Tab-separated table of C-alpha atoms in Angstrom:
chain	number	residue	atom	x	y	z
A	15	MET	CA	-189.945	-87.851	121.125
A	16	PRO	CA	-190.181	-90.206	118.155
A	17	GLY	CA	-191.133	-93.737	119.106
A	18	SER	CA	-190.958	-95.784	115.938
A	19	ALA	CA	-188.776	-96.313	112.887
A	20	GLY	CA	-189.427	-93.857	110.105
A	21	GLU	CA	-190.865	-91.208	112.436
A	22	ARG	CA	-189.538	-87.725	111.746
A	23	VAL	CA	-188.210	-84.959	113.945
A	24	ASN	CA	-189.469	-81.422	113.298
A	25	VAL	CA	-186.936	-78.687	113.975
A	26	THR	CA	-188.237	-75.119	114.015
A	27	ALA	CA	-185.841	-72.358	112.972
A	28	LYS	CA	-187.619	-69.017	113.022
A	29	ASP	CA	-190.429	-69.341	110.461
A	30	ASN	CA	-188.953	-72.326	108.627
A	31	ILE	CA	-189.677	-75.973	109.386
A	32	ILE	CA	-186.877	-78.454	108.690
A	33	GLU	CA	-187.832	-82.129	108.727
A	34	ILE	CA	-185.028	-84.537	109.518
A	35	SER	CA	-185.427	-88.301	109.454
A	36	ALA	CA	-184.869	-89.646	112.971
A	37	PHE	CA	-182.703	-92.433	111.654
A	38	ALA	CA	-181.049	-90.798	108.658
A	39	GLN	CA	-177.397	-91.664	108.100
A	40	PRO	CA	-174.911	-88.770	107.960
A	41	PRO	CA	-173.786	-87.850	104.439
A	42	GLY	CA	-170.941	-89.874	102.982
A	43	GLN	CA	-167.497	-88.330	103.130
A	44	SER	CA	-164.079	-89.055	101.687
A	45	GLY	CA	-160.836	-87.807	103.157
A	46	ILE	CA	-157.449	-86.582	101.942
A	47	GLY	CA	-154.498	-86.426	104.318
A	48	LEU	CA	-151.925	-83.693	103.724
A	49	VAL	CA	-148.412	-83.394	105.117
A	50	ALA	CA	-147.334	-79.743	104.941
A	51	PRO	CA	-144.212	-77.806	105.966
A	52	PHE	CA	-144.186	-76.242	109.441
A	53	ASP	CA	-144.587	-72.734	107.967
A	54	PHE	CA	-147.462	-73.557	105.613
A	55	ALA	CA	-150.024	-70.754	105.951
A	56	LEU	CA	-152.557	-71.425	103.176
A	57	ASP	CA	-154.832	-74.185	104.503
A	58	ARG	CA	-157.892	-72.351	103.227
A	59	GLU	CA	-156.571	-72.272	99.653
A	60	LEU	CA	-156.357	-76.069	99.557
A	61	TRP	CA	-160.001	-76.310	100.619
A	62	ARG	CA	-161.052	-74.188	97.635
A	63	TRP	CA	-160.188	-77.016	95.215
A	64	THR	CA	-161.986	-79.548	97.425
A	65	PRO	CA	-165.540	-80.847	96.785
A	66	ASP	CA	-168.027	-80.368	99.643
A	67	ASP	CA	-168.105	-84.075	100.503
A	68	VAL	CA	-164.325	-84.408	100.781
A	69	SER	CA	-162.489	-83.457	103.977
A	70	LEU	CA	-158.849	-82.466	104.324
A	71	TYR	CA	-156.792	-83.688	107.268
A	72	LEU	CA	-153.642	-81.580	107.589
A	73	THR	CA	-150.564	-82.159	109.679
A	74	ARG	CA	-147.245	-80.316	109.701
A	75	LEU	CA	-143.621	-81.338	109.668
A	76	PRO	CA	-141.377	-80.309	112.599
A	77	TYR	CA	-140.010	-76.778	112.761
A	78	VAL	CA	-136.628	-76.214	111.118
A	79	PRO	CA	-134.747	-73.087	112.308
A	80	VAL	CA	-133.306	-72.124	108.900
A	81	PRO	CA	-134.460	-69.836	106.055
A	82	VAL	CA	-136.008	-71.135	102.822
A	83	THR	CA	-132.871	-72.598	101.293
A	84	VAL	CA	-131.727	-75.946	99.936
A	85	GLU	CA	-130.940	-76.842	103.567
A	86	MET	CA	-134.557	-76.288	104.608
A	87	ALA	CA	-135.932	-78.189	101.623
A	88	ALA	CA	-133.663	-81.135	102.423
A	89	ALA	CA	-134.788	-81.111	106.070
A	90	LEU	CA	-138.440	-81.101	105.029
A	91	SER	CA	-137.859	-84.150	102.847
A	92	ASP	CA	-136.442	-86.284	105.670
A	93	GLY	CA	-137.994	-89.710	105.190
A	94	ASP	CA	-138.390	-90.513	108.887
A	95	LYS	CA	-140.179	-87.217	109.580
A	96	VAL	CA	-142.458	-87.643	106.585
A	97	ARG	CA	-143.227	-91.202	107.646
A	98	ARG	CA	-144.158	-90.074	111.164
A	99	ALA	CA	-146.309	-87.207	109.870
A	100	THR	CA	-148.102	-89.618	107.559
A	101	ARG	CA	-148.888	-91.935	110.469
A	102	ASP	CA	-150.207	-88.939	112.425
A	103	VAL	CA	-152.727	-88.123	109.697
A	104	LEU	CA	-153.985	-91.687	109.119
A	105	ALA	CA	-156.358	-91.867	112.107
A	106	PRO	CA	-159.398	-90.450	110.210
A	107	GLU	CA	-158.665	-92.940	107.376
A	108	PRO	CA	-157.892	-90.738	104.364
A	109	LEU	CA	-158.000	-92.429	100.968
A	110	VAL	CA	-154.757	-90.744	99.892
A	111	VAL	CA	-151.993	-88.760	101.560
A	112	GLY	CA	-150.348	-85.830	99.800
A	113	TYR	CA	-146.959	-84.304	100.559
A	114	ALA	CA	-147.777	-80.616	100.036
A	115	CYS	CA	-144.363	-79.054	99.523
A	116	ALA	CA	-142.780	-78.282	96.178
A	117	SER	CA	-139.156	-77.706	97.199
A	118	GLY	CA	-139.075	-80.647	99.589
A	119	SER	CA	-140.252	-82.953	96.833
A	120	PHE	CA	-137.836	-81.774	94.100
A	121	VAL	CA	-134.716	-80.901	96.133
A	122	ASP	CA	-133.226	-84.401	95.776
A	123	GLY	CA	-134.376	-84.962	92.228
A	124	THR	CA	-136.521	-87.766	90.898
A	125	ALA	CA	-134.967	-90.315	93.252
A	126	GLY	CA	-135.806	-88.129	96.250
A	127	GLU	CA	-139.397	-87.648	95.105
A	128	LYS	CA	-139.814	-91.403	94.762
A	129	ARG	CA	-138.359	-91.915	98.264
A	130	LEU	CA	-140.946	-89.505	99.677
A	131	GLN	CA	-143.765	-91.469	98.078
A	132	ALA	CA	-142.278	-94.693	99.427
A	133	SER	CA	-142.041	-93.195	102.938
A	134	MET	CA	-145.751	-92.362	102.919
A	135	LEU	CA	-146.754	-95.750	101.565
A	136	ASP	CA	-144.503	-97.511	104.098
A	137	ALA	CA	-146.271	-95.551	106.859
A	138	GLY	CA	-149.606	-96.991	105.735
A	139	ALA	CA	-150.971	-94.425	103.291
A	140	PRO	CA	-153.365	-96.194	100.888
A	141	ALA	CA	-152.038	-93.951	98.081
A	142	ALA	CA	-149.499	-91.133	98.003
A	143	VAL	CA	-148.787	-88.059	95.895
A	144	THR	CA	-146.228	-85.259	96.133
A	145	THR	CA	-146.378	-81.735	94.766
A	146	SER	CA	-143.504	-82.254	92.342
A	147	GLY	CA	-144.740	-85.659	91.239
A	148	ALA	CA	-148.170	-84.094	90.698
A	149	LEU	CA	-146.589	-81.384	88.542
A	150	ILE	CA	-145.077	-84.000	86.233
A	151	ARG	CA	-148.427	-85.795	85.989
A	152	ALA	CA	-150.177	-82.508	85.166
A	153	LEU	CA	-147.658	-81.614	82.453
A	154	GLU	CA	-148.044	-85.081	80.956
A	155	ALA	CA	-151.837	-84.741	81.005
A	156	LEU	CA	-151.562	-81.420	79.145
A	157	GLU	CA	-148.797	-82.714	76.845
A	158	ALA	CA	-146.617	-79.734	77.800
A	159	ARG	CA	-142.857	-80.308	77.464
A	160	ARG	CA	-141.561	-76.725	77.326
A	161	ILE	CA	-142.459	-74.450	80.217
A	162	ALA	CA	-141.664	-71.173	81.931
A	163	VAL	CA	-141.184	-71.235	85.710
A	164	VAL	CA	-141.856	-68.703	88.474
A	165	THR	CA	-140.575	-69.395	91.986
A	166	PRO	CA	-140.330	-67.398	95.217
A	167	TYR	CA	-136.964	-69.015	95.957
A	168	VAL	CA	-133.325	-68.040	95.941
A	169	ASP	CA	-131.421	-69.226	92.866
A	170	THR	CA	-129.938	-72.350	94.447
A	171	VAL	CA	-133.409	-73.710	95.187
A	172	THR	CA	-134.813	-72.712	91.789
A	173	GLU	CA	-131.926	-74.543	90.130
A	174	ARG	CA	-132.925	-77.750	91.932
A	175	LEU	CA	-136.430	-77.422	90.452
A	176	LEU	CA	-135.065	-76.943	86.935
A	177	GLY	CA	-132.854	-80.002	87.393
A	178	PHE	CA	-135.836	-82.078	88.547
A	179	LEU	CA	-137.841	-80.987	85.502
A	180	GLY	CA	-134.922	-81.820	83.225
A	181	GLU	CA	-134.796	-85.371	84.604
A	182	HIS	CA	-138.340	-85.784	83.329
A	183	GLY	CA	-137.581	-84.361	79.905
A	184	ILE	CA	-139.200	-81.002	80.634
A	185	ASP	CA	-137.379	-78.066	79.028
A	186	THR	CA	-137.480	-74.817	81.032
A	187	VAL	CA	-137.377	-72.019	78.439
A	188	SER	CA	-137.204	-69.271	81.083
A	189	SER	CA	-137.356	-68.901	84.848
A	190	VAL	CA	-137.472	-66.222	87.509
A	191	GLY	CA	-137.023	-66.477	91.277
A	192	LEU	CA	-138.130	-63.809	93.728
A	193	GLY	CA	-135.202	-64.511	96.070
A	194	LEU	CA	-137.257	-64.856	99.256
A	195	LEU	CA	-135.867	-66.544	102.360
A	196	ASN	CA	-139.020	-66.364	104.526
A	197	HIS	CA	-142.656	-65.196	104.716
A	198	ILE	CA	-143.402	-66.523	101.254
A	199	TRP	CA	-147.131	-66.654	101.993
A	200	LYS	CA	-147.122	-62.846	102.045
A	201	VAL	CA	-146.375	-62.616	98.296
A	202	THR	CA	-149.261	-60.714	96.698
A	203	TYR	CA	-151.303	-61.597	93.652
A	204	SER	CA	-149.901	-58.559	91.841
A	205	GLU	CA	-146.326	-59.740	92.448
A	206	VAL	CA	-147.138	-63.179	91.056
A	207	VAL	CA	-148.926	-61.726	88.009
A	208	GLU	CA	-145.956	-59.459	87.253
A	209	ALA	CA	-143.523	-62.364	87.542
A	210	VAL	CA	-145.634	-64.541	85.235
A	211	ARG	CA	-145.817	-61.764	82.638
A	212	ASP	CA	-142.048	-61.326	82.795
A	213	VAL	CA	-141.211	-65.019	82.511
A	214	ASP	CA	-143.613	-66.075	79.739
A	215	ARG	CA	-142.184	-66.792	76.293
A	216	PRO	CA	-143.948	-67.639	73.010
A	217	ASP	CA	-142.338	-71.100	72.967
A	218	ALA	CA	-143.468	-71.939	76.519
A	219	GLU	CA	-146.388	-74.361	76.367
A	220	ALA	CA	-147.316	-73.703	80.000
A	221	VAL	CA	-146.226	-71.681	83.024
A	222	PHE	CA	-145.616	-73.171	86.466
A	223	ILE	CA	-145.777	-71.178	89.715
A	224	SER	CA	-143.858	-73.084	92.380
A	225	CYS	CA	-144.256	-73.307	96.180
A	226	THR	CA	-147.359	-74.344	98.094
A	227	ASN	CA	-146.984	-71.194	100.217
A	228	VAL	CA	-147.823	-68.939	97.235
A	229	LEU	CA	-151.475	-67.901	96.819
A	230	THR	CA	-152.719	-68.621	93.293
A	231	TYR	CA	-156.315	-69.885	93.224
A	232	ASP	CA	-157.976	-66.646	92.070
A	233	ILE	CA	-155.393	-65.674	89.457
A	234	ILE	CA	-154.867	-68.931	87.564
A	235	ALA	CA	-157.841	-68.563	85.199
A	236	PRO	CA	-157.278	-64.836	84.506
A	237	LEU	CA	-153.596	-65.501	83.776
A	238	GLU	CA	-154.523	-68.318	81.401
A	239	ARG	CA	-156.902	-66.035	79.523
A	240	MET	CA	-154.194	-63.391	79.315
A	241	LEU	CA	-151.473	-65.781	78.106
A	242	GLY	CA	-153.609	-68.208	76.105
A	243	LYS	CA	-151.922	-71.224	77.700
A	244	PRO	CA	-152.129	-73.350	80.881
A	245	VAL	CA	-150.866	-71.866	84.127
A	246	LEU	CA	-150.111	-74.469	86.784
A	247	ALA	CA	-149.495	-73.826	90.478
A	248	ALA	CA	-148.106	-75.947	93.294
A	249	ASN	CA	-151.290	-76.144	95.374
A	250	GLN	CA	-153.407	-76.676	92.288
A	251	VAL	CA	-151.459	-79.690	91.005
A	252	THR	CA	-151.225	-81.175	94.504
A	253	MET	CA	-154.991	-81.077	95.032
A	254	TRP	CA	-155.725	-82.097	91.438
A	255	ALA	CA	-153.525	-85.200	91.731
A	256	ALA	CA	-154.836	-86.174	95.172
A	257	LEU	CA	-158.446	-85.875	94.017
A	258	GLN	CA	-157.743	-87.688	90.735
A	259	SER	CA	-156.248	-90.564	92.717
A	260	ILE	CA	-159.579	-91.111	94.507
A	261	GLY	CA	-161.673	-90.654	91.377
A	262	ARG	CA	-162.766	-87.084	92.046
A	263	ASN	CA	-162.484	-83.755	90.258
A	264	ALA	CA	-161.000	-80.592	91.701
A	265	VAL	CA	-163.352	-77.624	92.085
A	266	ALA	CA	-162.299	-74.689	89.897
A	267	ALA	CA	-163.958	-72.543	87.255
A	268	ASP	CA	-162.090	-72.217	83.959
A	269	GLN	CA	-158.724	-73.494	85.177
A	270	TRP	CA	-157.153	-75.225	82.183
A	271	LEU	CA	-155.815	-78.297	84.013
A	272	VAL	CA	-159.058	-78.958	85.881
A	273	SER	CA	-161.291	-78.419	82.860
A	274	ALA	CA	-159.152	-80.545	80.539
A	275	THR	CA	-158.961	-83.536	82.903
A	276	SER	CA	-162.323	-83.567	84.684
A	277	ARG	CA	-163.995	-86.947	84.706
A	278	THR	CA	-167.502	-87.020	83.244
A	279	ALA	CA	-170.075	-88.096	85.813
A	280	ALA	CA	-171.515	-91.545	85.074
């Protein structure tokens, strides 16, 4: 056993010798808290945008026994429930808390999105972002004012998104909704690619794929190469904004938003 400061511990693993300082401090780590809907199924996708020294602390909102409709989105945006979920995720001391739900953050328009941020800050979050607020920040960063929109939603929910965008001066040149009421996380890459191809227009400066329960990480860059324009996605903008708020870059190869806004290391 080591008996003095600075002495080292030798750990043998098969034929390799690993030397570990007896008094080394663990590596530094930052944290991001995330409040997700009860049916969120894509935790691993969020981690893919996350640097190795940043941890994600996820919690979920209470179950709502209704399909993916305006009613569900409104229930997920309940200020008291979001406030409680935020408090639940503060124990490991995240530097920012993100509300990871697109429909819940646009269903009540700009005023509703601002109330969600206020609920998280009131609960003690040191900083707060929402998926829909992050989308607006991303579009501003890319100077995109005319976009095409793909959603998995029924029309009534998609219309709420278009109204939210309009409040921020964003013109939706075309949109398509897949009309799903449940199991959105089961949408395949091929279905998303087909929808993006169908919805794109020459005058669209970017394409947005809504809903944090839609897988997108692997197809964003290929779609951008195909279309020659930025393709934004709900999980992407959420993680991008949360990481930007703590001075970090998202991890992604050749994704337009990430590449265009990455901070240069000092």
